[in-house]
């Protein structure tokens, strides 16, 4: 099966019944499906066939095992992964929406701070285990009931980074400068988390050359303490040596200022 040969609504696919296609990207497509064994709705993520060969499948399986060890409330767990009808499938819980979709509607400022905290908490857990995400963006942050965020696509992002062999693989708009030059690091995730956080605060996304004031700065200054602004400025430094070394360090710094972050 190649890209373009999509699954159809009500089609049976292993133990799953397809309900809808949720998204199609350059690397994979995602479906909402009903698990006829467990009796629940799930998400099925399937890389396009041109990205899946024997070597890539080995990488996928290795990354699935790695992600399975990232047991954290703010990281999306993988229910199962394997071949179904000739396609490699990753099965996860089904979210209500992703953060990009959530950001199209007003979000209370306390909820914004909670989102930032959860994003950093999940990423910090991975960084403590020397695992980089490399594609942190609102579309890869999923929203579950009670405003629970879960960071998704760790394994896919890491395999994509290797498989596509592109110096700037990742998502344009959320790439750290060094990652765009083919030298990703944990600090690259810090930069991307800073961008997502700034967009949550301001509704705008900073762009190259990432010079202050960022778009939406006046709105952020009116609603949030200067300490939070400085924290994000540090995370968005073009010089990675000036950033937080890891998301763990950034999360701890955020925790120290969160209670006084609203003005």
CSV table of C-alpha atoms in Angstrom, one decimal:
chain,number,residue,atom,x,y,z
A,1,UNK,CA,0.0,0.0,0.0
A,2,UNK,CA,1.5,3.4,-1.0
A,3,UNK,CA,0.7,6.9,-0.1
A,4,UNK,CA,-2.7,7.9,-1.5
A,5,UNK,CA,-4.2,4.5,-0.9
A,6,UNK,CA,-6.0,5.6,2.2
A,7,UNK,CA,-8.2,3.5,4.4
A,8,UNK,CA,-12.0,4.0,4.1
A,9,UNK,CA,-14.6,4.8,6.7
A,10,UNK,CA,-16.1,1.5,8.2
A,11,UNK,CA,-13.3,-0.5,6.7
A,12,UNK,CA,-12.0,-3.4,8.8
A,13,UNK,CA,-8.3,-3.2,9.5
A,14,UNK,CA,-7.1,-6.0,11.7
A,15,UNK,CA,-9.1,-5.7,14.9
A,16,UNK,CA,-9.9,-2.1,14.2
A,17,UNK,CA,-12.8,-0.5,12.3
A,18,UNK,CA,-11.8,2.8,10.6
A,19,UNK,CA,-14.0,5.7,11.6
A,20,UNK,CA,-12.3,8.7,10.0
A,21,UNK,CA,-8.9,10.0,8.7
A,22,UNK,CA,-7.8,12.7,11.2
A,23,UNK,CA,-4.6,13.9,9.5
A,24,UNK,CA,-2.2,13.3,6.6
A,25,UNK,CA,1.3,14.7,6.7
A,26,UNK,CA,4.6,14.3,4.7
A,27,UNK,CA,5.6,11.3,6.8
A,28,UNK,CA,2.4,9.6,8.0
A,29,UNK,CA,-1.4,9.6,8.3
A,30,UNK,CA,-3.6,9.2,11.3
A,31,UNK,CA,-7.0,7.6,11.7
A,32,UNK,CA,-9.6,7.4,14.4
A,33,UNK,CA,-10.7,3.8,14.7
A,34,UNK,CA,-12.8,1.5,16.9
A,35,UNK,CA,-11.0,-1.3,18.6
A,36,UNK,CA,-13.4,-4.2,18.3
A,37,UNK,CA,-11.6,-6.2,20.9
A,38,UNK,CA,-11.2,-3.6,23.7
A,39,UNK,CA,-14.4,-1.8,22.7
A,40,UNK,CA,-12.7,1.7,22.7
A,41,UNK,CA,-11.7,4.4,20.2
A,42,UNK,CA,-8.1,4.6,19.4
A,43,UNK,CA,-5.7,6.5,17.1
A,44,UNK,CA,-3.8,4.7,14.4
A,45,UNK,CA,-0.7,6.3,13.0
A,46,UNK,CA,0.8,4.8,9.8
A,47,UNK,CA,4.0,6.0,8.2
A,48,UNK,CA,3.7,6.3,4.4
A,49,UNK,CA,5.0,3.2,2.6
A,50,UNK,CA,7.9,5.0,0.9
A,51,UNK,CA,9.4,5.7,4.4
A,52,UNK,CA,9.1,2.1,5.5
A,53,UNK,CA,11.8,-0.5,4.5
A,54,UNK,CA,13.5,-3.2,6.5
A,55,UNK,CA,16.1,-0.8,8.0
A,56,UNK,CA,13.4,1.7,9.0
A,57,UNK,CA,11.2,-1.0,10.5
A,58,UNK,CA,14.2,-2.0,12.7
A,59,UNK,CA,14.5,1.7,13.8
A,60,UNK,CA,10.8,2.0,14.4
A,61,UNK,CA,10.8,-1.1,16.7
A,62,UNK,CA,13.8,0.2,18.6
A,63,UNK,CA,12.2,3.5,19.1
A,64,UNK,CA,8.9,2.0,20.2
A,65,UNK,CA,10.8,0.1,22.9
A,66,UNK,CA,12.5,3.3,23.9
A,67,UNK,CA,9.3,5.3,24.1
A,68,UNK,CA,7.7,2.4,26.1
A,69,UNK,CA,10.2,3.3,28.9
A,70,UNK,CA,9.1,6.9,29.0
A,71,UNK,CA,6.4,6.3,31.5
A,72,UNK,CA,5.1,9.8,32.4
A,73,UNK,CA,1.6,11.4,32.6
A,74,UNK,CA,2.5,14.0,30.0
A,75,UNK,CA,3.9,11.6,27.4
A,76,UNK,CA,1.6,9.7,25.1
A,77,UNK,CA,2.1,5.9,25.7
A,78,UNK,CA,2.0,3.5,22.8
A,79,UNK,CA,-0.6,0.8,23.2
A,80,UNK,CA,0.9,-1.4,20.6
A,81,UNK,CA,2.9,-1.3,17.4
A,82,UNK,CA,3.4,-3.7,14.5
A,83,UNK,CA,2.4,-4.8,11.0
A,84,UNK,CA,-1.3,-5.0,10.0
A,85,UNK,CA,-2.2,-5.9,6.4
A,86,UNK,CA,1.3,-5.0,5.3
A,87,UNK,CA,1.4,-1.6,7.0
A,88,UNK,CA,3.4,-0.6,10.1
A,89,UNK,CA,0.9,0.8,12.6
A,90,UNK,CA,1.3,2.6,15.9
A,91,UNK,CA,-1.8,2.5,18.2
A,92,UNK,CA,-2.3,5.1,20.9
A,93,UNK,CA,-5.1,6.5,23.0
A,94,UNK,CA,-7.4,8.9,21.2
A,95,UNK,CA,-7.1,12.6,22.2
A,96,UNK,CA,-9.8,15.2,22.1
A,97,UNK,CA,-7.7,17.5,19.8
A,98,UNK,CA,-4.1,18.7,19.5
A,99,UNK,CA,-2.7,21.9,20.9
A,100,UNK,CA,-2.7,23.7,17.6
A,101,UNK,CA,-6.5,23.1,17.3
A,102,UNK,CA,-7.0,24.1,21.0
A,103,UNK,CA,-5.1,27.4,20.3
A,104,UNK,CA,-7.7,28.5,17.8
A,105,UNK,CA,-10.0,29.2,20.8
A,106,UNK,CA,-9.4,31.4,23.9
A,107,UNK,CA,-7.5,29.8,26.7
A,108,UNK,CA,-7.6,31.1,30.2
A,109,UNK,CA,-4.2,32.4,31.4
A,110,UNK,CA,-4.0,29.9,34.3
A,111,UNK,CA,-4.7,27.1,31.9
A,112,UNK,CA,-1.9,28.4,29.6
A,113,UNK,CA,0.6,28.2,32.5
A,114,UNK,CA,-0.7,24.7,33.2
A,115,UNK,CA,-0.1,23.7,29.6
A,116,UNK,CA,3.4,25.1,29.7
A,117,UNK,CA,4.1,23.2,32.9
A,118,UNK,CA,2.9,19.9,31.5
A,119,UNK,CA,4.7,20.3,28.2
A,120,UNK,CA,8.0,20.9,30.0
A,121,UNK,CA,7.3,18.1,32.5
A,122,UNK,CA,6.9,15.5,29.8
A,123,UNK,CA,9.9,16.8,27.9
A,124,UNK,CA,12.0,17.0,31.1
A,125,UNK,CA,11.2,13.3,31.8
A,126,UNK,CA,12.5,12.4,28.4
A,127,UNK,CA,15.6,14.5,28.7
A,128,UNK,CA,16.5,13.0,32.0
A,129,UNK,CA,16.7,9.7,30.1
A,130,UNK,CA,18.8,11.3,27.3
A,131,UNK,CA,16.0,11.1,24.8
A,132,UNK,CA,15.4,14.0,22.4
A,133,UNK,CA,12.1,14.6,20.7
A,134,UNK,CA,13.3,16.7,17.8
A,135,UNK,CA,9.8,17.7,16.5
A,136,UNK,CA,8.1,19.6,19.4
A,137,UNK,CA,5.2,21.5,17.9
A,138,UNK,CA,1.6,22.2,18.8
A,139,UNK,CA,0.4,19.4,16.5
A,140,UNK,CA,2.5,16.9,18.5
A,141,UNK,CA,1.0,18.0,21.8
A,142,UNK,CA,-2.3,16.2,22.4
A,143,UNK,CA,-5.1,17.4,24.7
A,144,UNK,CA,-7.1,14.9,26.7
A,145,UNK,CA,-10.0,15.4,29.1
A,146,UNK,CA,-9.4,17.7,32.1
A,147,UNK,CA,-6.8,19.7,30.2
A,148,UNK,CA,-4.2,16.9,30.4
A,149,UNK,CA,-1.5,17.3,27.8
A,150,UNK,CA,0.5,14.5,26.4
A,151,UNK,CA,3.6,14.9,24.2
A,152,UNK,CA,3.4,12.5,21.2
A,153,UNK,CA,5.5,11.1,18.4
A,154,UNK,CA,8.8,10.6,20.2
A,155,UNK,CA,9.7,7.5,18.3
A,156,UNK,CA,8.4,8.8,14.9
A,157,UNK,CA,10.2,12.1,15.2
A,158,UNK,CA,13.5,10.4,16.0
A,159,UNK,CA,13.2,7.8,13.2
A,160,UNK,CA,12.2,10.6,10.8
A,161,UNK,CA,15.3,12.5,11.7
A,162,UNK,CA,17.5,9.6,10.7
A,163,UNK,CA,15.5,8.2,7.9
A,164,UNK,CA,15.0,11.3,5.8
A,165,UNK,CA,18.6,12.2,6.2
A,166,UNK,CA,17.8,15.9,5.7
A,167,UNK,CA,19.9,18.5,7.4
A,168,UNK,CA,16.8,20.4,8.4
A,169,UNK,CA,14.4,17.7,9.2
A,170,UNK,CA,11.8,18.7,11.6
A,171,UNK,CA,8.9,21.2,11.3
A,172,UNK,CA,9.7,24.6,9.7
A,173,UNK,CA,8.7,27.3,12.2
A,174,UNK,CA,9.7,25.2,15.3
A,175,UNK,CA,13.3,24.3,14.3
A,176,UNK,CA,16.2,25.5,16.4
A,177,UNK,CA,19.0,27.1,14.3
A,178,UNK,CA,21.4,24.3,15.0
A,179,UNK,CA,18.9,21.6,14.2
A,180,UNK,CA,18.2,23.3,10.8
A,181,UNK,CA,21.9,22.9,10.2
A,182,UNK,CA,21.8,19.2,11.0
A,183,UNK,CA,23.2,19.3,14.5
A,184,UNK,CA,20.2,18.6,16.8
A,185,UNK,CA,20.6,18.4,20.6
A,186,UNK,CA,18.6,18.4,23.7
A,187,UNK,CA,18.8,22.2,23.6
A,188,UNK,CA,16.9,22.1,20.3
A,189,UNK,CA,13.9,20.8,22.2
A,190,UNK,CA,14.3,23.6,24.7
A,191,UNK,CA,14.1,26.1,21.8
A,192,UNK,CA,11.0,24.4,20.3
A,193,UNK,CA,9.3,24.3,23.7
A,194,UNK,CA,10.0,28.0,24.1
A,195,UNK,CA,8.4,28.7,20.8
A,196,UNK,CA,5.3,26.7,21.7
A,197,UNK,CA,5.1,28.4,25.0
A,198,UNK,CA,5.5,31.9,23.5
A,199,UNK,CA,2.7,31.1,21.0
A,200,UNK,CA,0.5,30.0,23.9
A,201,UNK,CA,1.1,33.3,25.7
A,202,UNK,CA,0.9,35.7,22.8
A,203,UNK,CA,-0.9,33.9,19.9
A,204,UNK,CA,2.1,34.7,17.7
A,205,UNK,CA,5.1,32.7,16.6
A,206,UNK,CA,8.6,34.3,16.6
A,207,UNK,CA,10.6,33.8,13.4
A,208,UNK,CA,14.2,34.0,12.3
A,209,UNK,CA,16.4,35.9,13.3
A,210,UNK,CA,14.4,35.6,16.6
A,211,UNK,CA,15.3,39.1,17.7
A,212,UNK,CA,13.5,40.8,20.7
A,213,UNK,CA,10.8,42.0,20.9
A,214,UNK,CA,9.1,38.9,19.6
A,215,UNK,CA,5.6,39.3,18.0
A,216,UNK,CA,3.0,39.7,20.6
A,217,UNK,CA,5.4,41.0,23.2
A,218,UNK,CA,3.1,43.8,24.4
A,219,UNK,CA,0.3,41.4,25.0
A,220,UNK,CA,2.6,39.1,27.0
A,221,UNK,CA,4.0,42.0,29.1
A,222,UNK,CA,0.5,43.0,30.0
A,223,UNK,CA,-0.5,39.6,31.3
A,224,UNK,CA,2.6,37.9,32.6
A,225,UNK,CA,5.5,38.7,34.9
A,226,UNK,CA,8.8,39.8,33.5
A,227,UNK,CA,10.5,36.7,35.0
A,228,UNK,CA,8.4,34.5,32.7
A,229,UNK,CA,9.3,36.7,29.7
A,230,UNK,CA,13.0,36.4,30.6
A,231,UNK,CA,12.7,32.6,30.9
A,232,UNK,CA,11.3,32.3,27.4
A,233,UNK,CA,13.9,34.8,26.0
A,234,UNK,CA,16.6,32.5,27.4
A,235,UNK,CA,15.0,29.4,25.9
A,236,UNK,CA,14.8,31.2,22.5
A,237,UNK,CA,18.5,32.3,22.4
A,238,UNK,CA,19.9,31.7,18.9
A,239,UNK,CA,23.2,30.8,20.7
A,240,UNK,CA,22.3,27.4,22.2
A,241,UNK,CA,25.0,27.8,24.8
A,242,UNK,CA,22.9,30.6,26.4
A,243,UNK,CA,19.8,28.4,26.6
A,244,UNK,CA,18.8,26.0,29.4
A,245,UNK,CA,20.9,22.8,28.9
A,246,UNK,CA,17.8,20.6,29.1
A,247,UNK,CA,14.0,20.8,29.4
A,248,UNK,CA,14.5,19.5,32.9
A,249,UNK,CA,16.5,22.7,33.8
A,250,UNK,CA,13.9,24.8,32.1
A,251,UNK,CA,11.0,23.1,33.9
A,252,UNK,CA,12.7,23.6,37.3
A,253,UNK,CA,13.2,27.3,36.5
A,254,UNK,CA,9.6,27.6,35.4
A,255,UNK,CA,8.4,25.9,38.6
A,256,UNK,CA,10.2,28.6,40.6
A,257,UNK,CA,8.3,31.5,39.0
A,258,UNK,CA,5.0,29.9,38.0
A,259,UNK,CA,3.0,31.0,41.1
A,260,UNK,CA,3.9,34.6,40.5
A,261,UNK,CA,3.7,34.5,36.7
A,262,UNK,CA,0.4,36.3,36.3
A,263,UNK,CA,0.1,40.1,36.7
